Tab-separated table of C-alpha atoms in Angstrom:
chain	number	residue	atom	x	y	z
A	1	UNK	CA	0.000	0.000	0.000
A	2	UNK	CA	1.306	3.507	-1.206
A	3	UNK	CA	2.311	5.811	1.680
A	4	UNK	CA	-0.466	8.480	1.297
A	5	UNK	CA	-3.277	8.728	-0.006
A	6	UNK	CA	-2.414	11.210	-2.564
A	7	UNK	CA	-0.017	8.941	-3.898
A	8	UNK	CA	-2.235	5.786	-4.296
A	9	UNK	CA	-4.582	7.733	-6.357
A	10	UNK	CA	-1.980	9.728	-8.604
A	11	UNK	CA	-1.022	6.733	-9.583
A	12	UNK	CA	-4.671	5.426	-10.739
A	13	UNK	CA	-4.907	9.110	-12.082
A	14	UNK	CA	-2.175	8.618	-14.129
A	15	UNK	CA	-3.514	5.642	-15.717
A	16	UNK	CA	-7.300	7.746	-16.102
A	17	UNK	CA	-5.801	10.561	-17.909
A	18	UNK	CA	-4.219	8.349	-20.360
A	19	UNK	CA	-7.399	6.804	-21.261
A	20	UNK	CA	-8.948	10.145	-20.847
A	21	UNK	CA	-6.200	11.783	-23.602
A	22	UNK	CA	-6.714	8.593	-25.644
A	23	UNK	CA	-10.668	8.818	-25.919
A	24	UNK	CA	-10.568	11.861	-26.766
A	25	UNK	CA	-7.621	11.708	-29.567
A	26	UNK	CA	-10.339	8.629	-31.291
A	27	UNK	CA	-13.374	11.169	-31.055
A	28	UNK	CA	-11.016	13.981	-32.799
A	29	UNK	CA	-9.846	11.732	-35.950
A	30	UNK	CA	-11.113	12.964	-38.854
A	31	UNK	CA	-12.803	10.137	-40.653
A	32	UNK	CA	-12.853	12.945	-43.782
A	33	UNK	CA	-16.513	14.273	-43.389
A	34	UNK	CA	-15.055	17.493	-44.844
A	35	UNK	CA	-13.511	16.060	-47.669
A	36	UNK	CA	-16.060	14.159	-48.215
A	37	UNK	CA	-18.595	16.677	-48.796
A	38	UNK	CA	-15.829	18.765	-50.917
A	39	UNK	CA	-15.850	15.523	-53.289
A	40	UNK	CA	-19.455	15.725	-53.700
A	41	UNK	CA	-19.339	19.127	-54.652
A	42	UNK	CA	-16.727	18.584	-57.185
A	43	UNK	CA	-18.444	15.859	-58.515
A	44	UNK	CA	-21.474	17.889	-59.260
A	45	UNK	CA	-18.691	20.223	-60.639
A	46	UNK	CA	-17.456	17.861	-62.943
A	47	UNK	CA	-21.108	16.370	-64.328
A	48	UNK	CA	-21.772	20.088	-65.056
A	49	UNK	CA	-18.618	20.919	-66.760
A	50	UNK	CA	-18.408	17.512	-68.389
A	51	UNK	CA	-21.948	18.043	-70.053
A	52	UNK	CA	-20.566	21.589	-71.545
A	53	UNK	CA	-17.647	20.407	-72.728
A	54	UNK	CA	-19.653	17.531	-74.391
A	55	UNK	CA	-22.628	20.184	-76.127
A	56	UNK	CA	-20.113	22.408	-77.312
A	57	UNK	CA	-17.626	19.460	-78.801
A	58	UNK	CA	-20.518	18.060	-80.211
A	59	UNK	CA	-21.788	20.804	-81.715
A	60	UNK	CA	-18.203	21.437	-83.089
A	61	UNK	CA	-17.973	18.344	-84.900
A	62	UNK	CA	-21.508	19.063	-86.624
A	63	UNK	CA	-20.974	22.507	-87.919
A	64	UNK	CA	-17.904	21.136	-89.214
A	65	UNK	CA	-19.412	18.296	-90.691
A	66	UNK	CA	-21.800	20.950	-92.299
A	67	UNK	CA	-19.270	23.467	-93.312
A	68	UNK	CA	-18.090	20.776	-95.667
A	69	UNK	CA	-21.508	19.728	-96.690
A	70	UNK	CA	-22.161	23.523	-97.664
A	71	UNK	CA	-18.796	23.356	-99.262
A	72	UNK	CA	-19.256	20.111	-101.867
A	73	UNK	CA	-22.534	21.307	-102.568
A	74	UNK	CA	-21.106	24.624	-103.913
A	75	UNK	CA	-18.700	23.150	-105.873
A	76	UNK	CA	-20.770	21.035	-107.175
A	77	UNK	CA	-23.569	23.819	-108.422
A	78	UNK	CA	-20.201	25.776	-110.074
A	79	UNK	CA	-19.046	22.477	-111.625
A	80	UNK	CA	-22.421	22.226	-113.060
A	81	UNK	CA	-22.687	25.836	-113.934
A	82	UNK	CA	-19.997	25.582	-115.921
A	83	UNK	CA	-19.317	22.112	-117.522
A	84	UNK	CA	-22.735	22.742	-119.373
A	85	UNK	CA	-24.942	20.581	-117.621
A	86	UNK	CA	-26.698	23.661	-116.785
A	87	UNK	CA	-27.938	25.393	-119.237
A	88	UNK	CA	-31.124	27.150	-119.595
A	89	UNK	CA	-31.502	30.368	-118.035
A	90	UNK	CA	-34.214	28.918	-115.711
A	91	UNK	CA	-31.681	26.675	-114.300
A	92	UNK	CA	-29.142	28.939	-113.914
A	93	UNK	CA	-30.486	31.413	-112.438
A	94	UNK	CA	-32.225	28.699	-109.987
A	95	UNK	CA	-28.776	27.548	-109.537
A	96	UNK	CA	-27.092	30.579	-108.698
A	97	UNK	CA	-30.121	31.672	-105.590
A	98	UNK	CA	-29.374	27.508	-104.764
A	99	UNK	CA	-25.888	28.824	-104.608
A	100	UNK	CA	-26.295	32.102	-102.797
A	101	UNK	CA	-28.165	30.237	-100.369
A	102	UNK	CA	-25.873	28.369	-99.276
A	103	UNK	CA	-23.091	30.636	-99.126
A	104	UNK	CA	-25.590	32.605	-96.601
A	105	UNK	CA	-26.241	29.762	-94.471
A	106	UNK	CA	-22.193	28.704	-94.721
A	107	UNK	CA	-21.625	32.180	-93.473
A	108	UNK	CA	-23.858	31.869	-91.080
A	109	UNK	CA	-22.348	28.402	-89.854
A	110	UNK	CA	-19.022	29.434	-89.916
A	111	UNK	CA	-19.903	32.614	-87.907
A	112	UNK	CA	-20.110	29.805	-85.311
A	113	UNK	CA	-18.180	27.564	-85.727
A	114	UNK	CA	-15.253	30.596	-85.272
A	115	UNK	CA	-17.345	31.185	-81.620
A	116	UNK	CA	-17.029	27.123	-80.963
A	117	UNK	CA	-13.285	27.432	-81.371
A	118	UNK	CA	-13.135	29.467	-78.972
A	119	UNK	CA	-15.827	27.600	-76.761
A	120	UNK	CA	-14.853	24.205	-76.428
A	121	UNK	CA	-11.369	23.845	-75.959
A	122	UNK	CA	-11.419	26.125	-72.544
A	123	UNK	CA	-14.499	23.717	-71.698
A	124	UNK	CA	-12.623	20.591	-72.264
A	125	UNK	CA	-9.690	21.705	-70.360
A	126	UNK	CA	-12.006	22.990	-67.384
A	127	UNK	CA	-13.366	19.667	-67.841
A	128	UNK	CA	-9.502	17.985	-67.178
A	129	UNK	CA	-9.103	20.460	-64.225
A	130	UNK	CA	-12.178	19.237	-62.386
A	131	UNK	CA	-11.542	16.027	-63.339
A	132	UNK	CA	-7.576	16.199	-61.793
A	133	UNK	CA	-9.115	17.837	-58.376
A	134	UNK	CA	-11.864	15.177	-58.062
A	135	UNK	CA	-9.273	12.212	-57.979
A	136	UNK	CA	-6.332	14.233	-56.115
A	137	UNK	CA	-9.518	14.978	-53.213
A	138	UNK	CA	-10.439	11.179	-53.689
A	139	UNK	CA	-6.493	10.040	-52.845
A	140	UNK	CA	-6.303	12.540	-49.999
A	141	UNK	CA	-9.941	10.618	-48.864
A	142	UNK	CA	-8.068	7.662	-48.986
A	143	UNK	CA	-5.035	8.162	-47.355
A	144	UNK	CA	-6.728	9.838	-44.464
A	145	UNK	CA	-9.216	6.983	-44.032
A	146	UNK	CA	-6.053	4.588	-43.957
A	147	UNK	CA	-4.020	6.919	-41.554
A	148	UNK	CA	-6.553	7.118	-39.054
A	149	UNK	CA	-7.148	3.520	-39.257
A	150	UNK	CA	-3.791	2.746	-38.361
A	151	UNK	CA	-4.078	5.593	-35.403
A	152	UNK	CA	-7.001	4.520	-34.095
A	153	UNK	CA	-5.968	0.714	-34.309
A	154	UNK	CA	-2.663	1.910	-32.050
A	155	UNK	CA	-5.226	3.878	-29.811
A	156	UNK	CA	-7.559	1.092	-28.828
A	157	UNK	CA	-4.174	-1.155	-28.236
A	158	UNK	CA	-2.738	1.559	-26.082
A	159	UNK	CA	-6.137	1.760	-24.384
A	160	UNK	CA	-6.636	-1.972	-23.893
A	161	UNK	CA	-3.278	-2.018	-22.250
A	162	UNK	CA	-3.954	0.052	-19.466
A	163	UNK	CA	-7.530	-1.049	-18.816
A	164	UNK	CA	-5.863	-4.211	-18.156
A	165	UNK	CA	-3.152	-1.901	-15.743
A	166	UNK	CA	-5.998	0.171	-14.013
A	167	UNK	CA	-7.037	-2.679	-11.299
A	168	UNK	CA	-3.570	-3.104	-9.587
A	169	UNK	CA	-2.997	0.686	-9.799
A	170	UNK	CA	-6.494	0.766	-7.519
A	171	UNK	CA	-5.552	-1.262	-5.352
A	172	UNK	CA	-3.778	0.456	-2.916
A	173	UNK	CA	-6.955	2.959	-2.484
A	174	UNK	CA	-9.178	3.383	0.626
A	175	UNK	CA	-12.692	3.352	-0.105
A	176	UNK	CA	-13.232	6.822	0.898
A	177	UNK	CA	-10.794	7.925	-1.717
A	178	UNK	CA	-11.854	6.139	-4.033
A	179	UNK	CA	-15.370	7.303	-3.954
A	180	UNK	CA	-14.429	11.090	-4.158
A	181	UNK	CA	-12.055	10.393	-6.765
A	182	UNK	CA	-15.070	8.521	-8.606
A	183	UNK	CA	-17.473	11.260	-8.038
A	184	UNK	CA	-14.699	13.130	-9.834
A	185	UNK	CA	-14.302	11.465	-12.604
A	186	UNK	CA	-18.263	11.097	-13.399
A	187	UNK	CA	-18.956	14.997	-13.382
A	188	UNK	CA	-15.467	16.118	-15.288
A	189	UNK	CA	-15.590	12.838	-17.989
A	190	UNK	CA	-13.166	11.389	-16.832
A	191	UNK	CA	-10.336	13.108	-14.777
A	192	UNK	CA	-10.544	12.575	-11.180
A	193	UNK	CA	-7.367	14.172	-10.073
A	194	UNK	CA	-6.379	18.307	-10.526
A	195	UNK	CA	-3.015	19.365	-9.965
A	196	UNK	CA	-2.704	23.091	-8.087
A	197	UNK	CA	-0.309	25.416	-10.177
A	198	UNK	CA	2.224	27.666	-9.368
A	199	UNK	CA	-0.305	30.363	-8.596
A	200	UNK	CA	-2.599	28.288	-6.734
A	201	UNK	CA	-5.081	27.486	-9.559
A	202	UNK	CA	-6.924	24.067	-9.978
A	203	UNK	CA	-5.688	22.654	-13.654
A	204	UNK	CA	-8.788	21.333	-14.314
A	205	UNK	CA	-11.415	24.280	-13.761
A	206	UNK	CA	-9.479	26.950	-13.043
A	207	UNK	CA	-10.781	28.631	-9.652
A	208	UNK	CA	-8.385	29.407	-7.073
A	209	UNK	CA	-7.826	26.467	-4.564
A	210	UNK	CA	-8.231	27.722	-1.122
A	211	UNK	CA	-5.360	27.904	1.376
A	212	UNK	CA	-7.364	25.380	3.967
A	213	UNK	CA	-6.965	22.882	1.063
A	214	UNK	CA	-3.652	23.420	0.241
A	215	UNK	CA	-2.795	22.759	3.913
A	216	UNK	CA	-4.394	19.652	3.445
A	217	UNK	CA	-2.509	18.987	0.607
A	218	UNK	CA	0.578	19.399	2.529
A	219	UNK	CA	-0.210	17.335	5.286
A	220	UNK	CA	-0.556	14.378	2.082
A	221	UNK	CA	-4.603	14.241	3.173
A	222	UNK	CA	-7.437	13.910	0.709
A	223	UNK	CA	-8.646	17.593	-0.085
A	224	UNK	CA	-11.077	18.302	-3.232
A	225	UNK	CA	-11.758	21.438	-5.647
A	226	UNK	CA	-14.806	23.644	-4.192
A	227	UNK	CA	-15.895	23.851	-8.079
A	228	UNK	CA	-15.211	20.340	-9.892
A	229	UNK	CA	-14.256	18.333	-7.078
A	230	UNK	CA	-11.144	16.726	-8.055
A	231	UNK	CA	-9.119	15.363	-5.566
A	232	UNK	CA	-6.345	18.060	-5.719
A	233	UNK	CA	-2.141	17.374	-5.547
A	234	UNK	CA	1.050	19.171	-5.891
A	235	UNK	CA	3.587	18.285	-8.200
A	236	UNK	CA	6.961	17.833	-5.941
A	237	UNK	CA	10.368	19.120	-7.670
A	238	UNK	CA	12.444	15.793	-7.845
A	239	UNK	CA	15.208	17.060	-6.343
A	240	UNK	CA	18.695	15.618	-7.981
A	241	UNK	CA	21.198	13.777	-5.660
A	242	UNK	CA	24.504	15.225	-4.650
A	243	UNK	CA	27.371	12.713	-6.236
């Protein structure tokens, strides 16, 4: 059995705040909620700029395809024209409207497609971009889900280990020190022990620790915090031996 009381329980207090720190480092590993939501956004992002860059690309390839519809046609009508399959004046001057017509609507058509090369290559490439963030995001998802498997796989081995410590480290404890280092624990969480500062502060809530208490403390009794009711110690100075 330890020599004080104070002593007994520092020891069990020791063992608390471990499991205390490591509980609280598994609730504050980021499972990638955040990131997660950032990859749904981008891949709305992408669907969005995937769809423009396939209208405009599309619609590329067709005026093109039509620009050189309009163009065989016209050189087929001036072929005609002058080869002498046409030649009434009827036909040509039927051919040559046919002809004006579709220089129009080639003008027309090639009004646009100058505006589509302009369109869809900065489409495609924000296309790419999107694309390039979605699946860097997805890697950094992945490598954070594998980290903080590994973390949290040390954590409940660490944890495990001193659960298995904790009974022998209570031992030594009288029952009436046990209970108020109990109550403790159940209204802070989980620490059942405060250490008073060099300015006579309890670490745990803050409020100044009486002097009655820290008389208490001196005498290595059993004194607790007025506010969170910690059992309440003193960190000694180890004091280094003369050679």
């Amino acid at each position: 059995m330890s020599d004080s009381p104070i002593d007994a329980l520092l020891g069990l207090h020791r063992i608390d705040a471990e499991l205390y720190s490591l509980k609280k480092r598994a609730e504050a590993l980021d499972g990638g909620k955040s990131i997660a939501q950032e990859i749904e956004g981008l891949k709305a992002e992408l669907e969005e700029a995937h769809q423009k860059a396939k209208t405009l690309s599309s619609e590329l390839t067709d005026k093109e395809v039509q620009q050189q519809s309009f163009k065989e046609k016209i050189d087929s009508l001036n072929k005609r024209m002058f080869d002498g399959s046409i030649n009434t004046p009827r036909e040509i001057e039927n051919t040559e409207k046919e002809i004006e017509n579709l220089k129009e609507l080639s003008s027309k058509n090639d009004d646009r497609l100058l505006e589509l090369y302009e369109l869809a290559p900065p489409a495609v490439e924000a296309e790419k971009e999107v694309k390039e963030k979605l699946e860097a995001k997805e890697a950094e998802l992945q490598n954070l889900k594998e980290n903080s498997a590994a973390m949290l796989a040390e954590i409940k081995s660490n944890f495990a280990q001193l659960i298995k410590e904790r009974p022998e480290a209570a031992k030594g404890i009288d029952a009436g020190s046990m209970s108020l280092y109990e109550a403790a624990r159940k209204k802070t969480g989980g620490i059942g022990m405060a250490e008073v500062d060099d300015d006579g502060y309890c670490s745990v809530c803050g409020v100044t620790v009486p002097e009655r208490s820290k008389a208490l403390i001196r005498e290595d009794k059993v004194s607790t915090c007025e506010e969170c009711k910690c059992v309440l110690f003193v960190m000694v100075p180890e004091v280094e031996e003369e050679e």
